[in-house]
PDB file of C-alpha atoms in Angstrom:
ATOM      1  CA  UNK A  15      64.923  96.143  69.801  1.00  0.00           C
ATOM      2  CA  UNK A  16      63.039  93.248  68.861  1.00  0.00           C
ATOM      3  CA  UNK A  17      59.526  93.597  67.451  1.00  0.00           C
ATOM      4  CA  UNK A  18      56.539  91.829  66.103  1.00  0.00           C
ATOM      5  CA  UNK A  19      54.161  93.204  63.028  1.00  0.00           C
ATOM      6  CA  UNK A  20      50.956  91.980  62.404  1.00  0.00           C
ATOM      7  CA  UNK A  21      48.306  92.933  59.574  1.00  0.00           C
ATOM      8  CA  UNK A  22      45.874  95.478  60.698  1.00  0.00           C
ATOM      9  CA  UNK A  23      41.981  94.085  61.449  1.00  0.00           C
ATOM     10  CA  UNK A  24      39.742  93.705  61.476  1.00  0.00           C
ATOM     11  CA  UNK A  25      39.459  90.546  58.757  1.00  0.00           C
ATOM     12  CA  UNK A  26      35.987  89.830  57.999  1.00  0.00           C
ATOM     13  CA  UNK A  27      35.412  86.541  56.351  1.00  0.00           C
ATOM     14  CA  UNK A  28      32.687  84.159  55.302  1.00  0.00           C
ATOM     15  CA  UNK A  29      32.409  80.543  57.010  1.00  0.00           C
ATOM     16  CA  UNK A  30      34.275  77.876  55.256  1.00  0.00           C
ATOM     17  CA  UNK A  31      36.925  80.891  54.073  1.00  0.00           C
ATOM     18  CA  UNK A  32      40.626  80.853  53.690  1.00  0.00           C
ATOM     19  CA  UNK A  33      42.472  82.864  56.936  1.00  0.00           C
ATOM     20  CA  UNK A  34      45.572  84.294  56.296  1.00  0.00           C
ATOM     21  CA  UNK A  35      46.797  86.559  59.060  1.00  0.00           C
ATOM     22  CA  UNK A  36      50.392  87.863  59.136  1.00  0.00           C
ATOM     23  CA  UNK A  37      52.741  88.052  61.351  1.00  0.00           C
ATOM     24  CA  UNK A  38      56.767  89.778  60.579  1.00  0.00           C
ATOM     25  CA  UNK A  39      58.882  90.045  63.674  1.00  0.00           C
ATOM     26  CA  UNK A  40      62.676  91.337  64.163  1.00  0.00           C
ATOM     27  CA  UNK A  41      64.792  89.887  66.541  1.00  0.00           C
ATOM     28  CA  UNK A  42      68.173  90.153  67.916  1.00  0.00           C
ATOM     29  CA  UNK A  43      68.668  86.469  68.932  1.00  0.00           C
ATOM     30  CA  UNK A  44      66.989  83.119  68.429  1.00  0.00           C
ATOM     31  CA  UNK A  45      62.876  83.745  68.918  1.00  0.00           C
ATOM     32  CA  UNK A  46      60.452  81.513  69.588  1.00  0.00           C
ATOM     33  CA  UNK A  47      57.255  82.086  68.075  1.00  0.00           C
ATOM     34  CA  UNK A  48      53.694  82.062  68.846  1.00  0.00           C
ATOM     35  CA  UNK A  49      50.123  82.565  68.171  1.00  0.00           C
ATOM     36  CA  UNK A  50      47.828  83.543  70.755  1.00  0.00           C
ATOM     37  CA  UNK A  51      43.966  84.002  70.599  1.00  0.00           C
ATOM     38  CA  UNK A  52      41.754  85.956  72.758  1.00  0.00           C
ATOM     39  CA  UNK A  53      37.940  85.386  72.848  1.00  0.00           C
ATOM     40  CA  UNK A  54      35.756  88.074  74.156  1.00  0.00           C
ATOM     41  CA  UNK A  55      36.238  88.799  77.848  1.00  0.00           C
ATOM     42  CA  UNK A  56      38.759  85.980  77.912  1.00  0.00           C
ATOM     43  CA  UNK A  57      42.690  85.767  78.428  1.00  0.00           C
ATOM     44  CA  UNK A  58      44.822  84.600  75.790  1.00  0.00           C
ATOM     45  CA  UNK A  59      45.198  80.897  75.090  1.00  0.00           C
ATOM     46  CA  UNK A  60      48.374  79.520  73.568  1.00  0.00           C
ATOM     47  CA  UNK A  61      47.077  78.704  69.789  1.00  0.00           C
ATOM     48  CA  UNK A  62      50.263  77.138  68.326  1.00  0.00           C
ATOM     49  CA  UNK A  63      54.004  77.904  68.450  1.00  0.00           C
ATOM     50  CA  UNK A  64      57.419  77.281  66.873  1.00  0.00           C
ATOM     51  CA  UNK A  65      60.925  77.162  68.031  1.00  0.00           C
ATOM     52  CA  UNK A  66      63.355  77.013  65.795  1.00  0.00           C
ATOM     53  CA  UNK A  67      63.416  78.337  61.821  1.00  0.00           C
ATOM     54  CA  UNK A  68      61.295  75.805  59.147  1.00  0.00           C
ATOM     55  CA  UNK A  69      59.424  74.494  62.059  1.00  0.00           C
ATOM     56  CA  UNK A  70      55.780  74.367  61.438  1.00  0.00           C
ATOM     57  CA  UNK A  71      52.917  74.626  64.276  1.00  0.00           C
ATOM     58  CA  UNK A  72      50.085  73.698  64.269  1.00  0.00           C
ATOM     59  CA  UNK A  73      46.562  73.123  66.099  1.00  0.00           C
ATOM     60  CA  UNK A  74      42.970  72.964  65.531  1.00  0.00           C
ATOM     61  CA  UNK A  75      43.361  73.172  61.757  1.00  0.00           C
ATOM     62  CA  UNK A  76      45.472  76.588  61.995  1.00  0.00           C
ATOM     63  CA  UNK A  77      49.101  76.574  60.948  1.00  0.00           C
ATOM     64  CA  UNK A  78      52.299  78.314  60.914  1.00  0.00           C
ATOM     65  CA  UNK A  79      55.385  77.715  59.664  1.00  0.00           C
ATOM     66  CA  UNK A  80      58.794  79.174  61.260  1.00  0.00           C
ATOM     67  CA  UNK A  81      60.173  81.321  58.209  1.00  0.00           C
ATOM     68  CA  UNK A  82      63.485  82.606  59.048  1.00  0.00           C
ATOM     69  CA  UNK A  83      64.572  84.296  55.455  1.00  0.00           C
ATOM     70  CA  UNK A  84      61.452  86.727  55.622  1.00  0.00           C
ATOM     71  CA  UNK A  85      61.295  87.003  59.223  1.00  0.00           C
ATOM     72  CA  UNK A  86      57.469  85.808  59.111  1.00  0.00           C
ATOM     73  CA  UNK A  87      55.354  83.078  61.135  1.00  0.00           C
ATOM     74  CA  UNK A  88      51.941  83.923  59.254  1.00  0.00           C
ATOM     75  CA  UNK A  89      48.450  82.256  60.491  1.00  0.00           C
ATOM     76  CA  UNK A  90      46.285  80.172  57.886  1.00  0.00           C
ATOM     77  CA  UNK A  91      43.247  78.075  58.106  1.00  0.00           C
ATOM     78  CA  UNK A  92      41.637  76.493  55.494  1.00  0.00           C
ATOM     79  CA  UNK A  93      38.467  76.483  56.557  1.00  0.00           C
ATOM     80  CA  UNK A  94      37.318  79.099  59.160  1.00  0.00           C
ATOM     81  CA  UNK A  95      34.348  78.644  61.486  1.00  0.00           C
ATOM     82  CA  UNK A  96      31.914  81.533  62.990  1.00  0.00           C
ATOM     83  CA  UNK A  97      33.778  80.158  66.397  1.00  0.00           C
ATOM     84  CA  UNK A  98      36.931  81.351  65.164  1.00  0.00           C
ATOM     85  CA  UNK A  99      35.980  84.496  65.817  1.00  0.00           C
ATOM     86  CA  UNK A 100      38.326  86.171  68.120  1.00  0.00           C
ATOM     87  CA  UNK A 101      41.607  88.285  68.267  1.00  0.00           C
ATOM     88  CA  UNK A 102      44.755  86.964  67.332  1.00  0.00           C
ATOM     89  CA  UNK A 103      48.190  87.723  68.705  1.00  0.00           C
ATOM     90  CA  UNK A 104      51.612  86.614  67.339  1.00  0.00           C
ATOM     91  CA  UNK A 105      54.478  87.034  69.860  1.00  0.00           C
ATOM     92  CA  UNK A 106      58.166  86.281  70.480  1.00  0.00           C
ATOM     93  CA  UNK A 107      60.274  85.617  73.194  1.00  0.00           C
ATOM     94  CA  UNK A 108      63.885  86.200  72.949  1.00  0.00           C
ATOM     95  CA  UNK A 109      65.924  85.283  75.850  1.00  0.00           C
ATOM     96  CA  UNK A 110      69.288  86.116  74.152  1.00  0.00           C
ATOM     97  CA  UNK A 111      67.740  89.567  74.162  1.00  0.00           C
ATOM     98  CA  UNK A 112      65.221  90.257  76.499  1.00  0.00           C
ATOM     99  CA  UNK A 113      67.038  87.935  79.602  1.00  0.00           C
ATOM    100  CA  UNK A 114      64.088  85.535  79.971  1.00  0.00           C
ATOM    101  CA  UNK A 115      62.186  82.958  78.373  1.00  0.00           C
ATOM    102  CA  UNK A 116      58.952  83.969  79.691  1.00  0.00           C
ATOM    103  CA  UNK A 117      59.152  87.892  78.185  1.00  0.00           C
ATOM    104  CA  UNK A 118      56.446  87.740  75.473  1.00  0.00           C
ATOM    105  CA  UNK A 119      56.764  90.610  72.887  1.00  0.00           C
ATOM    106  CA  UNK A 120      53.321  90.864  71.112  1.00  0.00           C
ATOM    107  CA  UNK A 121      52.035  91.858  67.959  1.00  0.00           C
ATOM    108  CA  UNK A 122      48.864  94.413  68.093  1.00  0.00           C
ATOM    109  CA  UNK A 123      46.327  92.305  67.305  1.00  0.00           C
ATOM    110  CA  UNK A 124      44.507  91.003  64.238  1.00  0.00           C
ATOM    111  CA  UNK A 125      40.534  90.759  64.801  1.00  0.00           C
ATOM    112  CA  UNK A 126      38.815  88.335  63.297  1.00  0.00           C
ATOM    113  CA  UNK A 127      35.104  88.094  62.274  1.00  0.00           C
ATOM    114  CA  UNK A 128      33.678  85.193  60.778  1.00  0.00           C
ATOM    115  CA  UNK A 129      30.063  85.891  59.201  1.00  0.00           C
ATOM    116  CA  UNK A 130      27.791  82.640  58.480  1.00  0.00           C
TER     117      UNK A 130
ATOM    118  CA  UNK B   3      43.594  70.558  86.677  1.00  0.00           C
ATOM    119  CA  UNK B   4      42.754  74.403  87.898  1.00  0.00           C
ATOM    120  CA  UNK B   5      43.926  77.375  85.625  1.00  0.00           C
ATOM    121  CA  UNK B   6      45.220  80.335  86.525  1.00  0.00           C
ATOM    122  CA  UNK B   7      42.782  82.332  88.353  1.00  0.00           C
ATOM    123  CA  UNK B   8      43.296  85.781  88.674  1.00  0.00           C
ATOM    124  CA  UNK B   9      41.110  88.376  91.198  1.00  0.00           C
ATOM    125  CA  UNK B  10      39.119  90.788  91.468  1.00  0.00           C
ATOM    126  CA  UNK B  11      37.730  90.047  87.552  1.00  0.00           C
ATOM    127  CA  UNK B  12      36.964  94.273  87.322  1.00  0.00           C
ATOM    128  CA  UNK B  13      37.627  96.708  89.899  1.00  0.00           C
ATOM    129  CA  UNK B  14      36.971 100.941  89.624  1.00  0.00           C
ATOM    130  CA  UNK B  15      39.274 103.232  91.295  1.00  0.00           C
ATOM    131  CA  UNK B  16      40.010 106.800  91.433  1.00  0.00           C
ATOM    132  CA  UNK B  17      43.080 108.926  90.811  1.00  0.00           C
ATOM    133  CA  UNK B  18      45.387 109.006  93.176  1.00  0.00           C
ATOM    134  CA  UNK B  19      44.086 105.342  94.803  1.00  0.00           C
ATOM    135  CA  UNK B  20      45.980 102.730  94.559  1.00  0.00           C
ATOM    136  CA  UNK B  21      45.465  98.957  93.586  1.00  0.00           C
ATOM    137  CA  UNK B  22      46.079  94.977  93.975  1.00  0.00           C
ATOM    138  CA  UNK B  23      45.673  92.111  91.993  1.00  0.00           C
ATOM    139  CA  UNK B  24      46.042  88.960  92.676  1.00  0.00           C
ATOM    140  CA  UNK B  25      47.269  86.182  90.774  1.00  0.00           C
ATOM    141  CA  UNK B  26      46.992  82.310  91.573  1.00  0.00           C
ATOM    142  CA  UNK B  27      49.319  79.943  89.171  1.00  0.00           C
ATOM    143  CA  UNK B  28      48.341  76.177  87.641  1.00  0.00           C
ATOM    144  CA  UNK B  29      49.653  74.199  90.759  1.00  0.00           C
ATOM    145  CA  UNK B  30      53.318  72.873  90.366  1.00  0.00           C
ATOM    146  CA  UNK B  31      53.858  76.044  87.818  1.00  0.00           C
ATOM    147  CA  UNK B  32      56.631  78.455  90.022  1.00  0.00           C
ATOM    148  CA  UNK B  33      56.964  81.489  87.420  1.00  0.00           C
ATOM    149  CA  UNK B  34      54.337  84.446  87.408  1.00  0.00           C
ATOM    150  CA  UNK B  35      54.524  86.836  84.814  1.00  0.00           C
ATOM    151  CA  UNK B  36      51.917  90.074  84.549  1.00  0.00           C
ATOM    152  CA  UNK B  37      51.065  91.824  81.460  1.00  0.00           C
ATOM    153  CA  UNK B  38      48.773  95.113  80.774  1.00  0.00           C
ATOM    154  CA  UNK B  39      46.641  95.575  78.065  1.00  0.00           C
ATOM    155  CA  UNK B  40      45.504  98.647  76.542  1.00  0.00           C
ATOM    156  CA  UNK B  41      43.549  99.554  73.502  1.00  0.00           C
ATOM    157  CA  UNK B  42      46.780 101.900  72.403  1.00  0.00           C
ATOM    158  CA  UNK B  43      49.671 100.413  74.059  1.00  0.00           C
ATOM    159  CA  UNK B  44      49.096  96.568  73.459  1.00  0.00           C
ATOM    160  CA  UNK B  45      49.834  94.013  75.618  1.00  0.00           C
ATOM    161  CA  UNK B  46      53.292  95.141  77.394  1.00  0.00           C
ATOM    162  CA  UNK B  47      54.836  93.061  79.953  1.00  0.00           C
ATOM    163  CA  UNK B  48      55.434  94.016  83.557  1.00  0.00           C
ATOM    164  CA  UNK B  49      57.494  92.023  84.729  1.00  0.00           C
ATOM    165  CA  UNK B  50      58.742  88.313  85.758  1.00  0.00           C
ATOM    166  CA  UNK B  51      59.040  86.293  89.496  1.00  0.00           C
ATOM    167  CA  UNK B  52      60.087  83.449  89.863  1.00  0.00           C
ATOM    168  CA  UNK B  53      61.000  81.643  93.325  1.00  0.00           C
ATOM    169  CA  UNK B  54      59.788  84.597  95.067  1.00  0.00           C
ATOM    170  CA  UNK B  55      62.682  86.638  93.084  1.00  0.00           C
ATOM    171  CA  UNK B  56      62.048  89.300  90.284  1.00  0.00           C
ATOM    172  CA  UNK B  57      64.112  87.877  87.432  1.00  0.00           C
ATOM    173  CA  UNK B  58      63.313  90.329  84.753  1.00  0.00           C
ATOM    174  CA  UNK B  59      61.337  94.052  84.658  1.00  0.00           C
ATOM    175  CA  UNK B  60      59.361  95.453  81.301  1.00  0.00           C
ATOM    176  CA  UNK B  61      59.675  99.357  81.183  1.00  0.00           C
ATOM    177  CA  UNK B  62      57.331 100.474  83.294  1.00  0.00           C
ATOM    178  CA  UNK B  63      57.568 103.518  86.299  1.00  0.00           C
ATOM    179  CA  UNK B  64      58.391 102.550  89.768  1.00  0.00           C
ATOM    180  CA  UNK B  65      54.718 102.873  90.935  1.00  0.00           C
ATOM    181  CA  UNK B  66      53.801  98.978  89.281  1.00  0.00           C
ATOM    182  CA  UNK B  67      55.430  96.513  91.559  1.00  0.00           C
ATOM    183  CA  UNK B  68      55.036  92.974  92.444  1.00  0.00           C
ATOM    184  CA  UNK B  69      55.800  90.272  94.704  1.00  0.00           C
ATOM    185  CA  UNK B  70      55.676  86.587  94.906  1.00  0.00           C
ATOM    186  CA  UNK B  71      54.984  84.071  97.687  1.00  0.00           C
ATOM    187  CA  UNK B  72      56.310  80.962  99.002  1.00  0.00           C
ATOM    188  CA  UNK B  73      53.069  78.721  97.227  1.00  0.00           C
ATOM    189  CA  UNK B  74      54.134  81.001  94.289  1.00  0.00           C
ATOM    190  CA  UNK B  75      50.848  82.943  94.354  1.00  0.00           C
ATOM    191  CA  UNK B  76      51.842  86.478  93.029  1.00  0.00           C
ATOM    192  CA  UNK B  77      50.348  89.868  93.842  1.00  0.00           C
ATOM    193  CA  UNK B  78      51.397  92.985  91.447  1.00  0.00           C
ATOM    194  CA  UNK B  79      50.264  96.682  93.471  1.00  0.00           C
ATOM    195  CA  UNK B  80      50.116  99.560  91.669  1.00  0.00           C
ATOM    196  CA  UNK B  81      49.616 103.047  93.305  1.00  0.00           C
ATOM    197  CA  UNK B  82      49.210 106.817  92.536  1.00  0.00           C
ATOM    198  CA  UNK B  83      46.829 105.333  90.023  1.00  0.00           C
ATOM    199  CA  UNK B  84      46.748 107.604  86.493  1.00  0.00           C
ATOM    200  CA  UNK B  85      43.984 107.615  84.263  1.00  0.00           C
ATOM    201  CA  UNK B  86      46.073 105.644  81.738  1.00  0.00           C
ATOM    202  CA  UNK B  87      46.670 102.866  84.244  1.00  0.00           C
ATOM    203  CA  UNK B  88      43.239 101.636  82.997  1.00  0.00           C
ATOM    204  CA  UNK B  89      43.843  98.390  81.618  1.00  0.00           C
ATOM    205  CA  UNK B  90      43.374  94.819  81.321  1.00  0.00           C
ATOM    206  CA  UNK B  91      46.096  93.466  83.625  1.00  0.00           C
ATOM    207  CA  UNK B  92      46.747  89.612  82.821  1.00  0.00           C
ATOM    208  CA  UNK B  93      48.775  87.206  84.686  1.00  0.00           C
ATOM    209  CA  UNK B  94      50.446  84.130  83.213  1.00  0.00           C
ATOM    210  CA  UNK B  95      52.105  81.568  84.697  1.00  0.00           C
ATOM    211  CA  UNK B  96      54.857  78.405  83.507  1.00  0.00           C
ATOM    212  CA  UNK B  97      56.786  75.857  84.709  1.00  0.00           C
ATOM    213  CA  UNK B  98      60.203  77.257  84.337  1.00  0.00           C
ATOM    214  CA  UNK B  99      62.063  80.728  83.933  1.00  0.00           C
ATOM    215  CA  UNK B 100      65.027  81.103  82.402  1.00  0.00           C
ATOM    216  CA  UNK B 101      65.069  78.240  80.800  1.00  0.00           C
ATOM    217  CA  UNK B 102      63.185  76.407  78.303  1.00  0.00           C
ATOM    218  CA  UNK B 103      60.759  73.876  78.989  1.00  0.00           C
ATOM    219  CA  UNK B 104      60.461  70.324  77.735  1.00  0.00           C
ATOM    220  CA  UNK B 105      58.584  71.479  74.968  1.00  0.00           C
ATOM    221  CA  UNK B 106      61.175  73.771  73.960  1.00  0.00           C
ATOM    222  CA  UNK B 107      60.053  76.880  73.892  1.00  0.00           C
ATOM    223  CA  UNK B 108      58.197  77.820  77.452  1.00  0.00           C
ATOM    224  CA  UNK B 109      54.399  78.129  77.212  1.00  0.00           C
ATOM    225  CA  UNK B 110      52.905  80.081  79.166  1.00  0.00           C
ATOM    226  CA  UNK B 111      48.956  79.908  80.843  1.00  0.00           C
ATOM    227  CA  UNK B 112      47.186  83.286  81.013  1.00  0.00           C
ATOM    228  CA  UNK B 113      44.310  83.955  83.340  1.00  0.00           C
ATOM    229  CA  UNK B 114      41.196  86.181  82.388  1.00  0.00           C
ATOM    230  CA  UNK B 115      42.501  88.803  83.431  1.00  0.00           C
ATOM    231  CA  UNK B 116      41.924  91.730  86.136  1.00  0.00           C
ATOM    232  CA  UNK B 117      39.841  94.815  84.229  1.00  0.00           C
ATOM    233  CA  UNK B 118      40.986  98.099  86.340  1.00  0.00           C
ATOM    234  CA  UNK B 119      39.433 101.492  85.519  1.00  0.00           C
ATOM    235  CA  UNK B 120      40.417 104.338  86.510  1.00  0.00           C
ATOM    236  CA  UNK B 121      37.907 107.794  86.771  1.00  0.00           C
TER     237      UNK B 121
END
């Protein structure tokens, strides 16, 4: 069945760092991707997405390409801020597979700590 | 515009008890998913209504249901609670189901969530 893989947390960085967080997935169909981020004591909020392979998302200075070859839609940031500081989930939905386009399948998680 | 708003924001229960959450969609949005959260499971979805129907199911027992109403506001029930049922339940909601939205690839709004534990 279809899956998603992320790096194992927690990432601790300094402010003004270089984020990379990845992200491998498996798929039977045609995924969409996404990036999700969870503050504390928050739900998620949509961070970027991607739809179709070679597309790049992007928002608030993160970005992900749409890598079909390696099955990968890794997180970077050039620059990371102490309010970066969060969780971060990658996700997929596959209608071809799962029936619906609103069936998320989620990574685990990649915490993220951003020290001053 | 409102978000999704999802209550009671924590709850405590006992075995055996059982529970309901409540979920209230960004106006004009008609689908209502439900996820759970757990430290060891993840976030696993429930399941899916749109238009008052159930149009998909995750793996979970029979004891987690859900229904939908006519303003699309969505209540998910869960009973015999279990220790593990001690979760983070979150509800999203989107335009469409089925289908993608204009953007493509459907987006969906999560609330904050409804914090259930179970002693």
């Amino acid at each position: 069945g279809d899956s998603v893989t992320q790096m194992e947390g927690p990432v601790t960085l300094s402010e003004e760092a270089f984020l990379t967080i990845n992200c491998t997935y498996t798929a039977t169909g045609y995924p969409s991707l996404f990036w999700y981020v969870q503050y504390p004591g928050e739900g998620l909020q949509l961070l970027l997405k991607a739809t179709k392979a070679d597309d790049k998302g992007s928002n608030k200075g993160f970005e992900a390409t749409y890598r079909k070859e390696t099955t990968s839609f890794h997180l970077e940031k050039g620059s990371v801020q102490v309010s970066d500081s969060a969780v971060y989930f990658c996700a997929l939905s596959d209608p071809m597979f799962s029936g619906g386009y609103n069936k998320l399948i989620f990574g685990a998680g990649t915490r993220l700590a951003v020290h001053p | 515009k409102a978000g999704v708003t999802q209550t009671p924001r924590y709850l405590i229960k006992t075995r055996g008890q059982q529970v309901t959450l409540s979920c209230s969609p960004i106006s004009g949005h008609r689908s209502v998913s439900w996820y759970q959260q757990t430290p060891g499971q993840g976030l696993q979805f429930l399941f899916e209504y749109f238009s008052e129907t159930q149009r998909n199911k995750g793996n979970f027992p029979g004891r987690f249901s859900g229904r939908q109403f006519s303003n699309s506001r969505s209540e998910m029930n869960v009973s015999t609670l279990e220790l593990g049922d001690s979760a983070l339940y979150l509800c999203a909601s989107s335009l469409v189901a089925g289908d993608r939205d204009y953007s493509g690839a459907n987006v969906l709004t999560f609330g904050a969530g409804s914090r259930l534990t179970v002693l």
